[in-house]
């Protein structure tokens, strides 16, 4: 089973948070606030934060800009992962991925099933790698952000987590 190796030193990451919404502003962005609070409570740094409209090209462009930023290690987005016509976050993420982390969606669905039952089928959380960075798209509810962070990301973004974690691989993501 997984655990934290207390003999290793924690390595803080620089994490950017992007909210996808046609209606939210920073003042009422509860999902973004949830992610910011959790990542900073875990010891990571907030590298940047933004809000963009539900527009595939705009989302992709914002992700690409952050991928190119050497001060950012991980990008978390929230919102736009549902099934409506305006929900294009997953497609925008896939526009920039070099590799998709398919198991992230699977594990997120398992976690969601425990919380919301079969309604979990309506979520399209996704994860991937691009430009040596990790990118994760979470649904737009604070509860889903808590679940994604508390059950998956807080562990995988902790160098001390064993038997393995994303931080172990971060220096090798650009290998050819």
PDB file of C-alpha atoms in Angstrom:
ATOM      1  CA  UNK A   1       0.000   0.000   0.000  1.00  0.00           C
ATOM      2  CA  UNK A   2       1.077   3.600  -0.428  1.00  0.00           C
ATOM      3  CA  UNK A   3       2.733   5.610   2.308  1.00  0.00           C
ATOM      4  CA  UNK A   4       4.971   8.606   2.975  1.00  0.00           C
ATOM      5  CA  UNK A   5       8.689   8.005   3.393  1.00  0.00           C
ATOM      6  CA  UNK A   6       9.547  10.371   6.243  1.00  0.00           C
ATOM      7  CA  UNK A   7      13.289   9.894   5.583  1.00  0.00           C
ATOM      8  CA  UNK A   8      12.950  11.898   2.351  1.00  0.00           C
ATOM      9  CA  UNK A   9      12.676  15.680   2.265  1.00  0.00           C
ATOM     10  CA  UNK A  10       9.522  17.215   0.774  1.00  0.00           C
ATOM     11  CA  UNK A  11      10.103  18.930  -2.586  1.00  0.00           C
ATOM     12  CA  UNK A  12       7.714  21.846  -3.159  1.00  0.00           C
ATOM     13  CA  UNK A  13       6.415  22.287  -6.687  1.00  0.00           C
ATOM     14  CA  UNK A  14       5.254  25.448  -8.456  1.00  0.00           C
ATOM     15  CA  UNK A  15       1.635  24.848  -9.381  1.00  0.00           C
ATOM     16  CA  UNK A  16      -0.603  27.042 -11.542  1.00  0.00           C
ATOM     17  CA  UNK A  17      -4.405  26.958 -11.238  1.00  0.00           C
ATOM     18  CA  UNK A  18      -6.668  27.765 -14.179  1.00  0.00           C
ATOM     19  CA  UNK A  19     -10.430  28.039 -13.807  1.00  0.00           C
ATOM     20  CA  UNK A  20     -12.501  27.495 -16.934  1.00  0.00           C
ATOM     21  CA  UNK A  21     -15.782  29.384 -16.728  1.00  0.00           C
ATOM     22  CA  UNK A  22     -17.981  31.793 -18.633  1.00  0.00           C
ATOM     23  CA  UNK A  23     -19.395  33.176 -15.378  1.00  0.00           C
ATOM     24  CA  UNK A  24     -16.747  33.049 -12.621  1.00  0.00           C
ATOM     25  CA  UNK A  25     -14.363  35.733 -11.401  1.00  0.00           C
ATOM     26  CA  UNK A  26     -11.563  35.345  -8.852  1.00  0.00           C
ATOM     27  CA  UNK A  27     -13.902  36.741  -6.171  1.00  0.00           C
ATOM     28  CA  UNK A  28     -16.375  33.848  -6.550  1.00  0.00           C
ATOM     29  CA  UNK A  29     -14.091  31.073  -7.800  1.00  0.00           C
ATOM     30  CA  UNK A  30     -14.681  28.507  -5.037  1.00  0.00           C
ATOM     31  CA  UNK A  31     -13.133  25.625  -6.982  1.00  0.00           C
ATOM     32  CA  UNK A  32      -9.976  27.590  -7.737  1.00  0.00           C
ATOM     33  CA  UNK A  33      -9.848  28.685  -4.104  1.00  0.00           C
ATOM     34  CA  UNK A  34     -10.141  25.049  -3.010  1.00  0.00           C
ATOM     35  CA  UNK A  35      -7.177  24.015  -5.155  1.00  0.00           C
ATOM     36  CA  UNK A  36      -5.049  26.990  -4.094  1.00  0.00           C
ATOM     37  CA  UNK A  37      -5.737  26.322  -0.410  1.00  0.00           C
ATOM     38  CA  UNK A  38      -4.973  22.626  -0.701  1.00  0.00           C
ATOM     39  CA  UNK A  39      -1.785  22.970  -2.717  1.00  0.00           C
ATOM     40  CA  UNK A  40      -0.374  25.641  -0.414  1.00  0.00           C
ATOM     41  CA  UNK A  41      -1.417  23.694   2.700  1.00  0.00           C
ATOM     42  CA  UNK A  42       0.536  20.744   1.281  1.00  0.00           C
ATOM     43  CA  UNK A  43       3.669  22.912   1.017  1.00  0.00           C
ATOM     44  CA  UNK A  44       3.626  23.715  -2.704  1.00  0.00           C
ATOM     45  CA  UNK A  45       3.741  27.235  -4.185  1.00  0.00           C
ATOM     46  CA  UNK A  46       1.051  28.900  -6.263  1.00  0.00           C
ATOM     47  CA  UNK A  47       2.945  29.836  -9.437  1.00  0.00           C
ATOM     48  CA  UNK A  48       0.043  31.586 -11.178  1.00  0.00           C
ATOM     49  CA  UNK A  49      -3.723  31.696 -11.266  1.00  0.00           C
ATOM     50  CA  UNK A  50      -6.161  32.613 -13.990  1.00  0.00           C
ATOM     51  CA  UNK A  51      -9.693  32.369 -15.282  1.00  0.00           C
ATOM     52  CA  UNK A  52     -10.579  31.887 -18.935  1.00  0.00           C
ATOM     53  CA  UNK A  53     -13.835  31.385 -20.809  1.00  0.00           C
ATOM     54  CA  UNK A  54     -15.063  28.013 -22.030  1.00  0.00           C
ATOM     55  CA  UNK A  55     -13.343  28.338 -25.394  1.00  0.00           C
ATOM     56  CA  UNK A  56     -11.073  25.574 -26.663  1.00  0.00           C
ATOM     57  CA  UNK A  57      -8.537  27.809 -28.424  1.00  0.00           C
ATOM     58  CA  UNK A  58      -8.333  30.207 -25.459  1.00  0.00           C
ATOM     59  CA  UNK A  59      -7.843  27.365 -22.983  1.00  0.00           C
ATOM     60  CA  UNK A  60      -5.189  25.681 -25.151  1.00  0.00           C
ATOM     61  CA  UNK A  61      -3.337  28.976 -25.616  1.00  0.00           C
ATOM     62  CA  UNK A  62      -3.303  29.600 -21.865  1.00  0.00           C
ATOM     63  CA  UNK A  63      -2.065  26.060 -21.193  1.00  0.00           C
ATOM     64  CA  UNK A  64       0.686  26.462 -23.819  1.00  0.00           C
ATOM     65  CA  UNK A  65       1.843  29.731 -22.253  1.00  0.00           C
ATOM     66  CA  UNK A  66       2.104  28.078 -18.857  1.00  0.00           C
ATOM     67  CA  UNK A  67       3.816  25.010 -20.342  1.00  0.00           C
ATOM     68  CA  UNK A  68       6.463  27.373 -21.762  1.00  0.00           C
ATOM     69  CA  UNK A  69       6.941  29.088 -18.387  1.00  0.00           C
ATOM     70  CA  UNK A  70      10.000  27.604 -16.614  1.00  0.00           C
ATOM     71  CA  UNK A  71       8.623  28.774 -13.246  1.00  0.00           C
ATOM     72  CA  UNK A  72       5.683  26.322 -13.457  1.00  0.00           C
ATOM     73  CA  UNK A  73       5.945  22.580 -12.746  1.00  0.00           C
ATOM     74  CA  UNK A  74       2.279  21.534 -12.694  1.00  0.00           C
ATOM     75  CA  UNK A  75      -0.927  22.961 -14.156  1.00  0.00           C
ATOM     76  CA  UNK A  76      -4.311  22.255 -12.574  1.00  0.00           C
ATOM     77  CA  UNK A  77      -7.495  23.334 -14.267  1.00  0.00           C
ATOM     78  CA  UNK A  78     -11.019  23.208 -12.923  1.00  0.00           C
ATOM     79  CA  UNK A  79     -14.247  23.403 -14.891  1.00  0.00           C
ATOM     80  CA  UNK A  80     -15.405  22.546 -18.377  1.00  0.00           C
ATOM     81  CA  UNK A  81     -15.035  18.774 -18.038  1.00  0.00           C
ATOM     82  CA  UNK A  82     -18.726  17.915 -18.350  1.00  0.00           C
ATOM     83  CA  UNK A  83     -20.849  16.890 -21.291  1.00  0.00           C
ATOM     84  CA  UNK A  84     -22.452  20.119 -22.508  1.00  0.00           C
ATOM     85  CA  UNK A  85     -21.518  21.883 -25.708  1.00  0.00           C
ATOM     86  CA  UNK A  86     -19.496  24.521 -23.830  1.00  0.00           C
ATOM     87  CA  UNK A  87     -17.467  21.883 -21.927  1.00  0.00           C
ATOM     88  CA  UNK A  88     -14.277  21.818 -24.000  1.00  0.00           C
ATOM     89  CA  UNK A  89     -11.551  21.698 -21.344  1.00  0.00           C
ATOM     90  CA  UNK A  90     -10.705  18.047 -21.986  1.00  0.00           C
ATOM     91  CA  UNK A  91     -10.324  18.686 -25.705  1.00  0.00           C
ATOM     92  CA  UNK A  92      -8.147  21.748 -25.016  1.00  0.00           C
ATOM     93  CA  UNK A  93      -5.934  19.723 -22.685  1.00  0.00           C
ATOM     94  CA  UNK A  94      -5.597  16.973 -25.272  1.00  0.00           C
ATOM     95  CA  UNK A  95      -4.605  19.598 -27.855  1.00  0.00           C
ATOM     96  CA  UNK A  96      -1.429  20.210 -25.834  1.00  0.00           C
ATOM     97  CA  UNK A  97      -0.659  16.785 -24.329  1.00  0.00           C
ATOM     98  CA  UNK A  98       2.371  14.892 -25.517  1.00  0.00           C
ATOM     99  CA  UNK A  99       1.220  11.918 -23.437  1.00  0.00           C
ATOM    100  CA  UNK A 100      -2.073  11.342 -21.704  1.00  0.00           C
ATOM    101  CA  UNK A 101      -2.152   9.802 -18.227  1.00  0.00           C
ATOM    102  CA  UNK A 102      -5.189   7.588 -18.857  1.00  0.00           C
ATOM    103  CA  UNK A 103      -5.153   6.072 -15.371  1.00  0.00           C
ATOM    104  CA  UNK A 104      -5.746   9.503 -13.811  1.00  0.00           C
ATOM    105  CA  UNK A 105      -9.253   9.566 -15.298  1.00  0.00           C
ATOM    106  CA  UNK A 106      -9.860   5.994 -14.154  1.00  0.00           C
ATOM    107  CA  UNK A 107      -8.715   6.619 -10.588  1.00  0.00           C
ATOM    108  CA  UNK A 108     -10.671   9.886 -10.455  1.00  0.00           C
ATOM    109  CA  UNK A 109     -13.803   7.985 -11.537  1.00  0.00           C
ATOM    110  CA  UNK A 110     -13.238   5.378  -8.821  1.00  0.00           C
ATOM    111  CA  UNK A 111     -12.861   8.125  -6.195  1.00  0.00           C
ATOM    112  CA  UNK A 112     -15.969   9.903  -7.541  1.00  0.00           C
ATOM    113  CA  UNK A 113     -18.012   6.713  -7.515  1.00  0.00           C
ATOM    114  CA  UNK A 114     -17.407   6.431  -3.778  1.00  0.00           C
ATOM    115  CA  UNK A 115     -18.723   9.985  -3.282  1.00  0.00           C
ATOM    116  CA  UNK A 116     -21.455  10.509  -5.877  1.00  0.00           C
ATOM    117  CA  UNK A 117     -22.250   7.034  -7.194  1.00  0.00           C
ATOM    118  CA  UNK A 118     -23.076   6.569 -10.840  1.00  0.00           C
ATOM    119  CA  UNK A 119     -23.150  10.351 -11.422  1.00  0.00           C
ATOM    120  CA  UNK A 120     -19.372   9.933 -11.740  1.00  0.00           C
ATOM    121  CA  UNK A 121     -19.920   8.877 -15.358  1.00  0.00           C
ATOM    122  CA  UNK A 122     -20.648  12.513 -16.211  1.00  0.00           C
ATOM    123  CA  UNK A 123     -17.112  13.641 -15.365  1.00  0.00           C
ATOM    124  CA  UNK A 124     -14.291  13.709 -17.871  1.00  0.00           C
ATOM    125  CA  UNK A 125     -11.310  14.454 -15.634  1.00  0.00           C
ATOM    126  CA  UNK A 126      -8.033  14.020 -17.470  1.00  0.00           C
ATOM    127  CA  UNK A 127      -4.297  14.230 -16.952  1.00  0.00           C
ATOM    128  CA  UNK A 128      -1.297  14.450 -19.212  1.00  0.00           C
ATOM    129  CA  UNK A 129       2.245  15.579 -19.812  1.00  0.00           C
ATOM    130  CA  UNK A 130       3.525  18.364 -22.080  1.00  0.00           C
ATOM    131  CA  UNK A 131       6.796  20.268 -22.178  1.00  0.00           C
ATOM    132  CA  UNK A 132       8.084  18.532 -19.061  1.00  0.00           C
ATOM    133  CA  UNK A 133       5.005  19.567 -17.047  1.00  0.00           C
ATOM    134  CA  UNK A 134       2.067  17.699 -15.591  1.00  0.00           C
ATOM    135  CA  UNK A 135      -1.415  18.930 -16.460  1.00  0.00           C
ATOM    136  CA  UNK A 136      -4.646  17.838 -14.772  1.00  0.00           C
ATOM    137  CA  UNK A 137      -8.213  18.862 -15.577  1.00  0.00           C
ATOM    138  CA  UNK A 138     -10.683  18.515 -12.723  1.00  0.00           C
ATOM    139  CA  UNK A 139     -14.425  19.173 -12.714  1.00  0.00           C
ATOM    140  CA  UNK A 140     -15.659  22.609 -11.675  1.00  0.00           C
ATOM    141  CA  UNK A 141     -17.164  21.791  -8.298  1.00  0.00           C
ATOM    142  CA  UNK A 142     -15.264  22.375  -5.053  1.00  0.00           C
ATOM    143  CA  UNK A 143     -16.131  18.821  -4.000  1.00  0.00           C
ATOM    144  CA  UNK A 144     -14.586  17.328  -7.123  1.00  0.00           C
ATOM    145  CA  UNK A 145     -11.491  19.505  -6.656  1.00  0.00           C
ATOM    146  CA  UNK A 146     -11.192  18.302  -3.053  1.00  0.00           C
ATOM    147  CA  UNK A 147     -11.579  14.682  -4.178  1.00  0.00           C
ATOM    148  CA  UNK A 148      -9.019  15.000  -6.978  1.00  0.00           C
ATOM    149  CA  UNK A 149      -6.499  16.721  -4.717  1.00  0.00           C
ATOM    150  CA  UNK A 150      -7.058  14.826  -1.461  1.00  0.00           C
ATOM    151  CA  UNK A 151      -7.328  11.356  -2.957  1.00  0.00           C
ATOM    152  CA  UNK A 152      -4.848  11.509  -5.853  1.00  0.00           C
ATOM    153  CA  UNK A 153      -2.779  14.631  -6.433  1.00  0.00           C
ATOM    154  CA  UNK A 154      -1.603  15.379  -2.883  1.00  0.00           C
ATOM    155  CA  UNK A 155       0.011  11.928  -2.891  1.00  0.00           C
ATOM    156  CA  UNK A 156       1.338  11.823  -6.439  1.00  0.00           C
ATOM    157  CA  UNK A 157       2.783  15.345  -6.196  1.00  0.00           C
ATOM    158  CA  UNK A 158       4.684  14.448  -3.010  1.00  0.00           C
ATOM    159  CA  UNK A 159       8.230  13.215  -3.589  1.00  0.00           C
ATOM    160  CA  UNK A 160       8.051  11.206  -0.379  1.00  0.00           C
ATOM    161  CA  UNK A 161       5.059   9.139  -1.532  1.00  0.00           C
ATOM    162  CA  UNK A 162       5.885   5.520  -2.201  1.00  0.00           C
ATOM    163  CA  UNK A 163       6.019   3.184  -3.934  1.00  0.00           C
ATOM    164  CA  UNK A 164       6.159   5.847  -6.682  1.00  0.00           C
ATOM    165  CA  UNK A 165       5.046   9.387  -7.489  1.00  0.00           C
ATOM    166  CA  UNK A 166       4.985  11.949 -10.284  1.00  0.00           C
ATOM    167  CA  UNK A 167       7.788  14.020  -8.737  1.00  0.00           C
ATOM    168  CA  UNK A 168      10.237  11.121  -9.170  1.00  0.00           C
ATOM    169  CA  UNK A 169       9.727  11.406 -12.927  1.00  0.00           C
ATOM    170  CA  UNK A 170       9.520  15.170 -13.410  1.00  0.00           C
ATOM    171  CA  UNK A 171      13.167  15.526 -14.434  1.00  0.00           C
ATOM    172  CA  UNK A 172      12.765  12.811 -17.053  1.00  0.00           C
ATOM    173  CA  UNK A 173       9.563  13.996 -18.754  1.00  0.00           C
ATOM    174  CA  UNK A 174      11.497  15.608 -21.610  1.00  0.00           C
ATOM    175  CA  UNK A 175      13.628  12.563 -22.416  1.00  0.00           C
ATOM    176  CA  UNK A 176      13.776  11.512 -26.037  1.00  0.00           C
TER     177      UNK A 176
END
